[in-house]
mmCIF file of C-alpha atoms in Angstrom:
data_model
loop_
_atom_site.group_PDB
_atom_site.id
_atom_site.type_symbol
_atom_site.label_atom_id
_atom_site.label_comp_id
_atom_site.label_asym_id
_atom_site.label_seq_id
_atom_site.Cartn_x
_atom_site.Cartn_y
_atom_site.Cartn_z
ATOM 1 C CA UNK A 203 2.870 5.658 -6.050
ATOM 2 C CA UNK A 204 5.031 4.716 -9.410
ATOM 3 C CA UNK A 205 3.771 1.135 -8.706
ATOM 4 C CA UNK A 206 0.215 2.465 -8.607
ATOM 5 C CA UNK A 207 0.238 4.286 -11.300
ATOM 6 C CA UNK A 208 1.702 2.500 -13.711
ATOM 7 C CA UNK A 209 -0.678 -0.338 -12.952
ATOM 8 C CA UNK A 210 -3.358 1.871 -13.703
ATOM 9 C CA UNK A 211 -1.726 2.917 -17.101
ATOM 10 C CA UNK A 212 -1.408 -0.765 -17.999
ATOM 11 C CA UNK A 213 -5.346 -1.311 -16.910
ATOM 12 C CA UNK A 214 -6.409 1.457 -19.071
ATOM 13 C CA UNK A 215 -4.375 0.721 -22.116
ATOM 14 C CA UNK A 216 -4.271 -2.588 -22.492
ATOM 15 C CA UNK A 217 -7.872 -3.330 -21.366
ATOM 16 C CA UNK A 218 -6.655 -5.338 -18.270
ATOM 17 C CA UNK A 219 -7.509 -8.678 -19.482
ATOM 18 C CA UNK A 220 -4.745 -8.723 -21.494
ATOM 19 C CA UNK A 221 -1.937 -7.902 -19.120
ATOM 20 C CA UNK A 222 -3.081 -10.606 -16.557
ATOM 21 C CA UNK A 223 -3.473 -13.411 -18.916
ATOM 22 C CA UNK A 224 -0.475 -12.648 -21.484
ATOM 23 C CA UNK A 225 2.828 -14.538 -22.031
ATOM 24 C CA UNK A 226 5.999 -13.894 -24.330
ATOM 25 C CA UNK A 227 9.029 -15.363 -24.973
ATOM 26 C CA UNK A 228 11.636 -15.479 -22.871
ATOM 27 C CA UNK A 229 15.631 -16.118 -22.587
ATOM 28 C CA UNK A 230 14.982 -18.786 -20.028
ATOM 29 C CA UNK A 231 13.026 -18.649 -16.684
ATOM 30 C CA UNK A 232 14.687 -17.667 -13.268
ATOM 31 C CA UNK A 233 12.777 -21.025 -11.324
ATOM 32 C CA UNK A 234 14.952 -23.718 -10.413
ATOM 33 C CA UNK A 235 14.422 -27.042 -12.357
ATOM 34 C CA UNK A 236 13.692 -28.991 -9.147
ATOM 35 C CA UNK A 237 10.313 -27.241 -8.605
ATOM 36 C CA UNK A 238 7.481 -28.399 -10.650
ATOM 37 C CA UNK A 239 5.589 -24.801 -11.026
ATOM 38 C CA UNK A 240 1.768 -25.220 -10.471
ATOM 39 C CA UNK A 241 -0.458 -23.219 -13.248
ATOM 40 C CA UNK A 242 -1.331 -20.202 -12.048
ATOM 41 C CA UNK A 243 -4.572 -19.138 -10.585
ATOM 42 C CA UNK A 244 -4.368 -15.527 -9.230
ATOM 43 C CA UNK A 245 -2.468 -14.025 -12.026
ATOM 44 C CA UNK A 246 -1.397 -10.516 -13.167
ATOM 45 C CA UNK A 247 -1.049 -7.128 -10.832
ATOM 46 C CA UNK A 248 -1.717 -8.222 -7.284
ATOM 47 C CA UNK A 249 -2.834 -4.875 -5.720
ATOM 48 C CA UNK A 250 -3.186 -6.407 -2.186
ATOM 49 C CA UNK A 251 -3.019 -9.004 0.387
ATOM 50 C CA UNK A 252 -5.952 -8.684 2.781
ATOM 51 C CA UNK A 253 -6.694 -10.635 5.590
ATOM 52 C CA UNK A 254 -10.560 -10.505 6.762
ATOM 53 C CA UNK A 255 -12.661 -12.267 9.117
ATOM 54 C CA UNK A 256 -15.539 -13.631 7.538
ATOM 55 C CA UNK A 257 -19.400 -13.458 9.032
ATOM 56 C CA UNK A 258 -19.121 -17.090 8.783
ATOM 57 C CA UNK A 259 -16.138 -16.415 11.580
ATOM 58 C CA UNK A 260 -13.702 -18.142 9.378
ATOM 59 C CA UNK A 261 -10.376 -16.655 8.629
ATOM 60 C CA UNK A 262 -10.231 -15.470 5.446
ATOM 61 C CA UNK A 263 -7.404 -13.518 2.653
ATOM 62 C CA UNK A 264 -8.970 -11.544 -0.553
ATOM 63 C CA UNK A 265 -6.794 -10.073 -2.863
ATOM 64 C CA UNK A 266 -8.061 -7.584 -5.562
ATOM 65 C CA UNK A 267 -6.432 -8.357 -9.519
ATOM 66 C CA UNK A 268 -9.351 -6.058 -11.768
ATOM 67 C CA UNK A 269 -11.603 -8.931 -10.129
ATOM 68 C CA UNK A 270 -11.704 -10.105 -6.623
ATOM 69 C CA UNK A 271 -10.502 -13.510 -5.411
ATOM 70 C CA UNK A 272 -10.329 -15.206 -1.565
ATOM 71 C CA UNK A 273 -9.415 -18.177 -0.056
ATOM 72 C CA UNK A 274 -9.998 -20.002 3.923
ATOM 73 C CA UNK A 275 -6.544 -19.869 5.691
ATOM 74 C CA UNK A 276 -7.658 -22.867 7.597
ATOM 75 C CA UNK A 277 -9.048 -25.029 5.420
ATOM 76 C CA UNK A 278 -6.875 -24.267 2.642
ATOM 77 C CA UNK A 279 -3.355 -23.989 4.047
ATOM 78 C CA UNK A 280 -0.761 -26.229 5.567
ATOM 79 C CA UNK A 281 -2.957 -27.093 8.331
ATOM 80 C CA UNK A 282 -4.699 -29.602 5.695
ATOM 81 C CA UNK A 283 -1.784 -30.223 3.342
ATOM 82 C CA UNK A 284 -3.669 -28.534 0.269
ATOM 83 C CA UNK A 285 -0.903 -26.374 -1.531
ATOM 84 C CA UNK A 286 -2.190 -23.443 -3.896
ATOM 85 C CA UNK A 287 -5.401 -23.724 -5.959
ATOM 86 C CA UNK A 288 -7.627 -23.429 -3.490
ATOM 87 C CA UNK A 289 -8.513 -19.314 -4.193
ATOM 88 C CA UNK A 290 -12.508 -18.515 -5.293
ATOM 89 C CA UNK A 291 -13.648 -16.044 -7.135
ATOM 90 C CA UNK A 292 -15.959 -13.651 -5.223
ATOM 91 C CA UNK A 293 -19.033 -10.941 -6.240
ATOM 92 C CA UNK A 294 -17.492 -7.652 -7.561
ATOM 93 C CA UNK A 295 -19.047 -4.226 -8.774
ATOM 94 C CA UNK A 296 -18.989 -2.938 -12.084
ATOM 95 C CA UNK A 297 -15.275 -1.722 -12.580
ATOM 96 C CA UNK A 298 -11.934 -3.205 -12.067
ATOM 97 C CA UNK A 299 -10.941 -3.715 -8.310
ATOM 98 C CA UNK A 300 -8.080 -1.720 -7.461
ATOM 99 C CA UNK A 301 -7.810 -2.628 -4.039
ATOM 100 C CA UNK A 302 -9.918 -4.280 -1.283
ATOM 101 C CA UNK A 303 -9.066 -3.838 2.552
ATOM 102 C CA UNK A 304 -11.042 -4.726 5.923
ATOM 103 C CA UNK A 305 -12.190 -3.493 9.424
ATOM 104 C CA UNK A 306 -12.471 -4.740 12.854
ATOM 105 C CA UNK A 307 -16.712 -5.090 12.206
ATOM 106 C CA UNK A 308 -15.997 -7.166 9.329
ATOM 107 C CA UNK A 309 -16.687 -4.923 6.620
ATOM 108 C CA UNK A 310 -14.915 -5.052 3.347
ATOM 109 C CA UNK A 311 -14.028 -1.535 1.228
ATOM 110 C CA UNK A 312 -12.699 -1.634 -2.094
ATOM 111 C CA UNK A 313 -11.787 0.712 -4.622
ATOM 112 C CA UNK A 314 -13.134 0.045 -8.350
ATOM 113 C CA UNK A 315 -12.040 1.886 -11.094
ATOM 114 C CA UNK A 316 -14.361 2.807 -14.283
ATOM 115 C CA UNK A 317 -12.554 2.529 -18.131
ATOM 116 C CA UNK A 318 -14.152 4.785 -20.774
ATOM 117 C CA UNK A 319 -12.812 4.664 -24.567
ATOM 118 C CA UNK A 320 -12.050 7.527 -25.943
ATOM 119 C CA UNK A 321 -13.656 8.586 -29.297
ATOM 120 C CA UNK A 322 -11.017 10.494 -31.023
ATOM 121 C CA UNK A 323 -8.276 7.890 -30.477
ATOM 122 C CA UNK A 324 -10.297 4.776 -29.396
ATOM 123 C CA UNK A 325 -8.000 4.107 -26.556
ATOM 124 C CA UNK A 326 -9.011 2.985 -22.949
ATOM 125 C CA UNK A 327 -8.343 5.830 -20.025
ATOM 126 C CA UNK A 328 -9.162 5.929 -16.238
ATOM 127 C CA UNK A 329 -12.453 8.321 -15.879
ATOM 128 C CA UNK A 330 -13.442 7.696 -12.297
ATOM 129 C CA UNK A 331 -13.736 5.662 -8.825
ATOM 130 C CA UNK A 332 -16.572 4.670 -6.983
ATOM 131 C CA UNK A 333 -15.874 3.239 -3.045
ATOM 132 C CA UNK A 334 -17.958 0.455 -1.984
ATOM 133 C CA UNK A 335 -18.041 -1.598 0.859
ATOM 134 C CA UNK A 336 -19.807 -5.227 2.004
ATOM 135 C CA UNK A 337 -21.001 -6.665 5.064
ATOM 136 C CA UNK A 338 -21.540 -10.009 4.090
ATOM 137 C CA UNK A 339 -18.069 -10.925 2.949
ATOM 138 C CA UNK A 340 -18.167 -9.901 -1.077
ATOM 139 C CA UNK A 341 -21.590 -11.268 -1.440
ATOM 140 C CA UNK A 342 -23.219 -7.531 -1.925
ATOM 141 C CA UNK A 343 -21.577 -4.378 -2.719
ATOM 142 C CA UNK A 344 -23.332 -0.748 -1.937
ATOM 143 C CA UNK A 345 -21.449 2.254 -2.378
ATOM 144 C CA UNK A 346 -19.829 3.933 0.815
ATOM 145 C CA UNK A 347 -21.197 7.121 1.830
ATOM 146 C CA UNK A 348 -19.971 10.288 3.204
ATOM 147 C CA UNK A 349 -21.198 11.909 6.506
ATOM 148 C CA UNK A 350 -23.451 14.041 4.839
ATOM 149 C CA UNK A 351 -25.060 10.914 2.848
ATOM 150 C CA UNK A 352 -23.616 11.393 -0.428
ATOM 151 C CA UNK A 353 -22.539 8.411 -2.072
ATOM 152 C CA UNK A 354 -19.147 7.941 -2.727
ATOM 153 C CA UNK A 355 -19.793 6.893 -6.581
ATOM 154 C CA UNK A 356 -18.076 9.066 -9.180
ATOM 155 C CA UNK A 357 -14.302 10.409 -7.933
ATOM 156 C CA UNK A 358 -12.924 11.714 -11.269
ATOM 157 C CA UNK A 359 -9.812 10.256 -11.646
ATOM 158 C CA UNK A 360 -6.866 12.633 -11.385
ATOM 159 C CA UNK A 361 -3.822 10.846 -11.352
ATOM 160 C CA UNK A 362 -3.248 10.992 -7.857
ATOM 161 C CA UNK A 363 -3.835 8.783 -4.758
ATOM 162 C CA UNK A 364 -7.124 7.279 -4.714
ATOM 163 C CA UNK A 365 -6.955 4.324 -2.466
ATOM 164 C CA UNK A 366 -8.110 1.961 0.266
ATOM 165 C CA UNK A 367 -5.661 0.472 2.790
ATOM 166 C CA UNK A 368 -5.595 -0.263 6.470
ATOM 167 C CA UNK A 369 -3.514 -2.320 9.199
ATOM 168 C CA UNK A 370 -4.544 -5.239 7.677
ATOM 169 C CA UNK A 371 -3.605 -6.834 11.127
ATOM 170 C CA UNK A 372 -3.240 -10.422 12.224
ATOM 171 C CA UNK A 373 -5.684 -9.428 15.680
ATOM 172 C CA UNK A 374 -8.965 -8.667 13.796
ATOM 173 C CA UNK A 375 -10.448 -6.125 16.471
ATOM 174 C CA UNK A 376 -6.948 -3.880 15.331
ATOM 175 C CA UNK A 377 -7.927 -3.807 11.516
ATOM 176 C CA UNK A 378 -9.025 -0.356 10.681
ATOM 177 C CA UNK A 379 -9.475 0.755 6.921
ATOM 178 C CA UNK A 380 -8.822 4.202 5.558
ATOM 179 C CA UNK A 381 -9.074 5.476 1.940
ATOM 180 C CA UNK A 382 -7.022 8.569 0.604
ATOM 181 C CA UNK A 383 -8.538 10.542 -2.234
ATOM 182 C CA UNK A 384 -6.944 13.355 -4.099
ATOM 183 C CA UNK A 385 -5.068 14.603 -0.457
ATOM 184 C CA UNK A 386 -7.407 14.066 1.945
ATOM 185 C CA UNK A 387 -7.557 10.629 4.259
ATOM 186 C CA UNK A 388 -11.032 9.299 5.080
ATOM 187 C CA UNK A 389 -11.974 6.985 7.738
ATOM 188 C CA UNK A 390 -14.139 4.104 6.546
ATOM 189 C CA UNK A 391 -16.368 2.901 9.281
ATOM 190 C CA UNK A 392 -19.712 0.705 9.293
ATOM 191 C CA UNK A 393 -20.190 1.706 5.542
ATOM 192 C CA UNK A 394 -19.384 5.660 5.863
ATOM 193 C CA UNK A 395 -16.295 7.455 5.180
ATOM 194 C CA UNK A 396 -15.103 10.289 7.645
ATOM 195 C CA UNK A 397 -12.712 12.652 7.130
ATOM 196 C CA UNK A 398 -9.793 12.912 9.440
ATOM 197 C CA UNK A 399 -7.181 15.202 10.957
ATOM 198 C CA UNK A 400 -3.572 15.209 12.032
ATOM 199 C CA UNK A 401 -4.405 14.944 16.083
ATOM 200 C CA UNK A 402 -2.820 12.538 18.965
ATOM 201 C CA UNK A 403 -4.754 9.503 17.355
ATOM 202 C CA UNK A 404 -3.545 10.031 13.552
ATOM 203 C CA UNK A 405 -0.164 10.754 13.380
ATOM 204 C CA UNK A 406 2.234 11.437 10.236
ATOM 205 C CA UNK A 407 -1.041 11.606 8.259
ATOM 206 C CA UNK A 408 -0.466 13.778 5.083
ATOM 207 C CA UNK A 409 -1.996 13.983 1.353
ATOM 208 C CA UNK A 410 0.424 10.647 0.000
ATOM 209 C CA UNK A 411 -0.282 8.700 2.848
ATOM 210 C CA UNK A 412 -1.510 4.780 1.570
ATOM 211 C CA UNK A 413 -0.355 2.707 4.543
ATOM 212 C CA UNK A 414 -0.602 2.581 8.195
ATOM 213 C CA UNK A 415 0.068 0.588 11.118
ATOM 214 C CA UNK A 416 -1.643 0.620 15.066
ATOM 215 C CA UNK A 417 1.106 0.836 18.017
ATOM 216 C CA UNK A 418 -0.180 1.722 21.784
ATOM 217 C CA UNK A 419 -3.528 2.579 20.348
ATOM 218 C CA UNK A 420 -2.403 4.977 17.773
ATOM 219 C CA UNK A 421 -2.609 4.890 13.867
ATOM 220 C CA UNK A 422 0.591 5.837 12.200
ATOM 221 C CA UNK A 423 0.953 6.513 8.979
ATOM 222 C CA UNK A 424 3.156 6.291 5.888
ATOM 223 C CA UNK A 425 4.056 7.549 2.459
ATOM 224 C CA UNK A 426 5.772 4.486 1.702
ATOM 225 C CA UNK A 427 3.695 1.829 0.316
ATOM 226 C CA UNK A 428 3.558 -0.800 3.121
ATOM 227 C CA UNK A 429 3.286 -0.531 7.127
ATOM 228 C CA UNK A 430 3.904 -3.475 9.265
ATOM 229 C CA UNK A 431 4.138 -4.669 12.810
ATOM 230 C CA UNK A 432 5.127 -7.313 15.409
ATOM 231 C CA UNK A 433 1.268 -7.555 16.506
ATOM 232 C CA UNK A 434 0.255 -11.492 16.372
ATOM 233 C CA UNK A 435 -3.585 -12.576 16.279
ATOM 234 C CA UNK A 436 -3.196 -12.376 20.289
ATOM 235 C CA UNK A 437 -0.888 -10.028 21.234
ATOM 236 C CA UNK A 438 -1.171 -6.426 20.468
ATOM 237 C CA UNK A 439 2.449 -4.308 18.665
ATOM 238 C CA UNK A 440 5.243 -3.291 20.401
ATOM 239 C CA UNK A 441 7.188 -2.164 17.498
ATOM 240 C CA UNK A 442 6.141 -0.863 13.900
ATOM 241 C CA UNK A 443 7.807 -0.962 10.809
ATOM 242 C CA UNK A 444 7.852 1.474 7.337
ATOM 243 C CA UNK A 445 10.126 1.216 4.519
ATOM 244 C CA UNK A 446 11.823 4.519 3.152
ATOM 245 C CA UNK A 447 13.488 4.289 0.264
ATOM 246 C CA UNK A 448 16.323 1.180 0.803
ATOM 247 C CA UNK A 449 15.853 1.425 4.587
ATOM 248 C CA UNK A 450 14.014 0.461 7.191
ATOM 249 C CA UNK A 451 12.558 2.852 9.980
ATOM 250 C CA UNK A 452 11.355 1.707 13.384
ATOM 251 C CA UNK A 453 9.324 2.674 16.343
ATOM 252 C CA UNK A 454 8.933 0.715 19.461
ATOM 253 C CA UNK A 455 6.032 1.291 22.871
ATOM 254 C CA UNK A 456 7.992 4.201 24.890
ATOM 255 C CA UNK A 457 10.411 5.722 22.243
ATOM 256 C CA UNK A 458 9.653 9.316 20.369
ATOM 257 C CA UNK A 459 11.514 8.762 17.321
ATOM 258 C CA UNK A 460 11.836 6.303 14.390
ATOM 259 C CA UNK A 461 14.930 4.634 13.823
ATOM 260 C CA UNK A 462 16.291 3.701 10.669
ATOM 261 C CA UNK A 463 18.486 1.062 9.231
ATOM 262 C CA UNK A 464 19.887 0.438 6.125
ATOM 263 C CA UNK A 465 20.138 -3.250 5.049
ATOM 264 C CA UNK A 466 20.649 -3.102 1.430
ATOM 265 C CA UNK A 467 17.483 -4.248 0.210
ATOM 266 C CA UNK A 468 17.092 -2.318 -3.313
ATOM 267 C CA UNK A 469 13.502 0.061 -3.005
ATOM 268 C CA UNK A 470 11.729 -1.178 -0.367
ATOM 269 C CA UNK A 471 7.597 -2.568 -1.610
ATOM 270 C CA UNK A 472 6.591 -4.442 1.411
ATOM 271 C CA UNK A 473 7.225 -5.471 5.121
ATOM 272 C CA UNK A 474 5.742 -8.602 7.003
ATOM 273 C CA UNK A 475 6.566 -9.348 10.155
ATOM 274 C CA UNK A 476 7.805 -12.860 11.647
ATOM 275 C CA UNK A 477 9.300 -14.001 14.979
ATOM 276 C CA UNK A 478 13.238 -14.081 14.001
ATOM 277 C CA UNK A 479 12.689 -11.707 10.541
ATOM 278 C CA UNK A 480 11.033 -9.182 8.226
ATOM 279 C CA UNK A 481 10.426 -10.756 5.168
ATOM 280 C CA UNK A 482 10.458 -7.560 2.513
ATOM 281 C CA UNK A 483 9.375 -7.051 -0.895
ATOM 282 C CA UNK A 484 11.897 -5.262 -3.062
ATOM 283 C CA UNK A 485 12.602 -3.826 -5.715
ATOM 284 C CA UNK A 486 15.091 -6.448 -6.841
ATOM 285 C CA UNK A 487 13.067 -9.424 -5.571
ATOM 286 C CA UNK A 488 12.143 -11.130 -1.575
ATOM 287 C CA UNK A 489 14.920 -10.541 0.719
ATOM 288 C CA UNK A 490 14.607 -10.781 4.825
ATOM 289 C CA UNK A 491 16.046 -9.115 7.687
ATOM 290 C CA UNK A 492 17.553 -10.364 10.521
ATOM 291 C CA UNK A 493 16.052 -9.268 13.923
ATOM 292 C CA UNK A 494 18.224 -8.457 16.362
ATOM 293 C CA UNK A 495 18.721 -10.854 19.269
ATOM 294 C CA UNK A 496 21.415 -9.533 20.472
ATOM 295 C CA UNK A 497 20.646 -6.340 21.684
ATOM 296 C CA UNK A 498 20.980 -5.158 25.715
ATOM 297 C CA UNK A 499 17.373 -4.444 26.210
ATOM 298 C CA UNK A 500 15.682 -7.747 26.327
ATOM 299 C CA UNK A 501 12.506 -6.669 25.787
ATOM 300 C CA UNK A 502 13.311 -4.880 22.381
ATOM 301 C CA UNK A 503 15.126 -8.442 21.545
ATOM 302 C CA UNK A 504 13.525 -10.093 18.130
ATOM 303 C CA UNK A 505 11.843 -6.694 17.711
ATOM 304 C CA UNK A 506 14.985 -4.163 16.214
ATOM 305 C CA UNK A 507 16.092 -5.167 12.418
ATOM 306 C CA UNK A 508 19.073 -5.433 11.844
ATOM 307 C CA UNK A 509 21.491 -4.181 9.121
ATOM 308 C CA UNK A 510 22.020 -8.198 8.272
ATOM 309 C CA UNK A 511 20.062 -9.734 5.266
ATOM 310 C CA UNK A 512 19.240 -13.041 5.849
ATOM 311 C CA UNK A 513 19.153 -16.391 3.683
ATOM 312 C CA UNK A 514 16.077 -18.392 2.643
ATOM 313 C CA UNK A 515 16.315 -22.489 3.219
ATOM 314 C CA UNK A 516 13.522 -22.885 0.035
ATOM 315 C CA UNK A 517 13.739 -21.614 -3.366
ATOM 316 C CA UNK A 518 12.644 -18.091 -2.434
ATOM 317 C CA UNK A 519 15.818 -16.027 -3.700
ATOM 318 C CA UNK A 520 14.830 -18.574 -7.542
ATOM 319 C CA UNK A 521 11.625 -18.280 -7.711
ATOM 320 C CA UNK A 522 11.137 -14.490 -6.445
ATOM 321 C CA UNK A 523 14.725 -13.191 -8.396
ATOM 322 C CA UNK A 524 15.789 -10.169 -8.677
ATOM 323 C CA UNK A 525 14.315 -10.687 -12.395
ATOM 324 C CA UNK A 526 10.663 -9.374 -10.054
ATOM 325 C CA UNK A 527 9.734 -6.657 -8.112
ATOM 326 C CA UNK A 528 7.715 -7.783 -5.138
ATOM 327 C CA UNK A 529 5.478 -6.123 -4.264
ATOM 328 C CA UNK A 530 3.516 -7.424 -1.636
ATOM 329 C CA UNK A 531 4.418 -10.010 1.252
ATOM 330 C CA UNK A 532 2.049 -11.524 3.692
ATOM 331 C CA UNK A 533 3.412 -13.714 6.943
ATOM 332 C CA UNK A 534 0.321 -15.405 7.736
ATOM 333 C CA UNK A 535 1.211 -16.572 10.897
ATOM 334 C CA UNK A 536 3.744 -13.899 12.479
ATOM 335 C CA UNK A 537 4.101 -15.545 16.322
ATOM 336 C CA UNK A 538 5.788 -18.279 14.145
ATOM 337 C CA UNK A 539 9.256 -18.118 12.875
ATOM 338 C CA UNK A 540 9.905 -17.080 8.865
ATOM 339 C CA UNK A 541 9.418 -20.207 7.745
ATOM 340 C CA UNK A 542 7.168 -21.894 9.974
ATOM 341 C CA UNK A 543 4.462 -20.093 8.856
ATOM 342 C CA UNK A 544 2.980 -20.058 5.348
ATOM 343 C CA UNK A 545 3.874 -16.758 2.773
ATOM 344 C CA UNK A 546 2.364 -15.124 0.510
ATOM 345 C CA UNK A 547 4.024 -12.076 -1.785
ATOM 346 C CA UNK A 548 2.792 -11.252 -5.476
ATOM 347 C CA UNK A 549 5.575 -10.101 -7.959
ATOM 348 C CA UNK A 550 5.643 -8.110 -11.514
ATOM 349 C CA UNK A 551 8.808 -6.970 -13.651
ATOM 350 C CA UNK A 552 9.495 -3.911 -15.727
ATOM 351 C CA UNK A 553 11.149 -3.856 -19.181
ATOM 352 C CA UNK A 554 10.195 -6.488 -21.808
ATOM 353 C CA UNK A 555 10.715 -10.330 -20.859
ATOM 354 C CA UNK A 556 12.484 -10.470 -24.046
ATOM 355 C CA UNK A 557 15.376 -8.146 -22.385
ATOM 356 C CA UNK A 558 15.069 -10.154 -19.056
ATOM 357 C CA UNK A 559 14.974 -13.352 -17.727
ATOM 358 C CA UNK A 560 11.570 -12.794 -15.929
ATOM 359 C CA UNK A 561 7.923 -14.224 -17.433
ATOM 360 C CA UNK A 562 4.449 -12.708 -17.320
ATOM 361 C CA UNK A 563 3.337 -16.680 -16.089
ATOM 362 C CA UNK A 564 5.216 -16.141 -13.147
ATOM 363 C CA UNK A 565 3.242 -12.763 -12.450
ATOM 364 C CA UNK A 566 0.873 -12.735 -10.061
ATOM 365 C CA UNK A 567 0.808 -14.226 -6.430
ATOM 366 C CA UNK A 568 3.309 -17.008 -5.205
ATOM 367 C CA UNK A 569 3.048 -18.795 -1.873
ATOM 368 C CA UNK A 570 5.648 -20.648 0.602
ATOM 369 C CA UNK A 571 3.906 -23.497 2.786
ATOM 370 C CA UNK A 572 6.191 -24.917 5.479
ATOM 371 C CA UNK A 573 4.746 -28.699 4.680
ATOM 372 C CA UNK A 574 5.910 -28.146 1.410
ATOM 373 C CA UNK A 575 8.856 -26.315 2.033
ATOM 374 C CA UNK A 576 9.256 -24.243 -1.622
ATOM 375 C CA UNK A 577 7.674 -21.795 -3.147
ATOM 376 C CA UNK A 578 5.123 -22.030 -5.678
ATOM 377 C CA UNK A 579 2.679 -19.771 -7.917
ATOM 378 C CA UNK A 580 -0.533 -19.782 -6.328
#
């Protein structure tokens, strides 16, 4: 919620434009000489990595920044060789996009929030949300309706929770999207939002939930900021994942009760799932977990994380330092091992870069491709 928050603040007082284009001085940077950094072009607060499928039925990620951007996974990925660059800019409402999620029916939701200067001080502050969704992949936005028809068009800000998020899962027909305003957790469905209850098919659903993940046909839910699984774009979960603090809980098909381990990760952002590790977004840069192979249950084998962080073979502990906070991770590919697949993760800093070695250019979203084997900003 800090993370939320705070991006908001930054939004409404500094006019947003400002904090994703800036740059200041710095001691020195924290990427290794031996990577040539691209320039930039989805920079500033990264609210999300979304994965969608397209009415085109390609494959597509969108990723919300005040304004919307998406690129094709296929065509634009390591499958062709093209690295970075290859992001569009896409229709938006009036606002700035806070977040952007999608469902099994191909439907997008987003969250756009309206900036009204205030007379007496001339400053910019957060005054309210609208929800809208699109069925034609960004090209059209209408605003998202409740079940009584209302639109969903002016939720006064508050200061608390207003947000879209879903499983965001590699298997489209398990994406479901959900939006949480001000305590209560709304289903988002074929362009209408439907409140919803604790009951056998929501579980852990409370007024801070803002992530949530699908195991043996039922949606779990989380305070923590991110939700993950071991799903693949064939194979439904077996095991689900939720950060708490520094730890990491888990739940697997035929257990009652999470388990939790503590790798010593820093605060815990963001969990993506791949065939030998977790690859997390912390609080003091991208780590990964080990998954356990070891353990007597074969079929809970590459499924239970470990206690054990594991090392990166590219730049990823340079590039994405403990200088950053990452804050969201994406394994595009998760029947692949860690590095066989291509990454994504999006990264910020606190403090001024003037007391750090981090950079606002290196803000934004960063990706690993296996063909190039580094990391790079996107």
């Amino acid at each position: 919620m800090k993370k939320y928050l705070n991006s908001i603040t930054k939004i409404a007082v500094l006019a947003c434009a400002a904090l994703f284009c800036s740059c200041s001085g710095v001691i020195f940077d924290t990427i290794r000489t031996e990577v040539k950094l691209t320039d930039a072009q989805v920079s500033g607060d990264v609210f999300c990595i979304t994965r969608h499928s397209g009415t085109d039925g390609s494959e597509y990620l969108y990723t919300s920044l005040g304004t919307i951007k998406r690129k094709d996974v296929k065509e634009n990925s390591s499958v062709t060789g093209l690295y970075g660059g290859q992001w569009k800019s896409v229709n938006k409402p009036s606002g700035l996009i806070t977040g952007i999620i999608s469902a099994s029916d191909s439907y997008l939701y987003l969250t756009s929030l309206k900036i009204e200067t205030v007379e007496d001080d001339g400053e910019n502050e957060p005054k309210s949300y609208s929800i809208y969704y699109s069925d034609d992949d960004g090209k059209t936005w209408n605003t998202v309706k409740l079940e009584d028809g209302t639109d969903i068009s002016t939720l006064t800000y508050t200061g608390s929770i207003t947000k879209v998020f879903g499983t965001n899962s590699p298997k489209a027909a398990n994406r479901a999207a959900f939006l949480n305003y001000a305590g209560l957790v709304y289903r988002l469905q074929a362009g209408k939002a439907t409140v919803i209850t604790e009951d056998s098919t929501y579980v852990n659903l409370g007024t801070s939930s803002q992530s949530v993940a699908l195991l043996d046909g039922v949606y779990y839910f989380s305070d923590n900021y991110s939700m993950t699984s071991n799903e693949t774009s064939s194979t439904d979960a077996t095991c689900i994942y939720t950060g708490s603090s520094d730890s990491i809980k888990y739940l697997y098909t035929g257990s009652s009760d999470w388990v939790s381990v503590d790798p010593d990760l820093g605060t815990i952002y963001s969990l993506s799932y791949a065939q030998d590790k977790i690859l997390v977004g912390t609080s003091e840069g991208i780590k990964n977990v080990i998954l356990d192979a070891t353990t007597t249950d074969a079929s809970l084998r590459y499924y239970i994380p470990s206690n054990s962080t594991g090392t990166f073979s590219s730049n990823a502990a340079s590039a994405l330092s403990s200088y950053y906070q990452v804050w969201q991770t994406l394994v595009l590919d998760p029947s692949l091992a860690l590095e066989e697949s291509d990454l994504y993760a999006s990264m910020d800093f606190e403090d001024s870069s003037s007391n750090t070695s981090a950079t606002f250019q290196n803000v934004g979203m960063w990706a690993f491709y296996p063909g190039r084997a580094s990391w790079n900003r996107e």
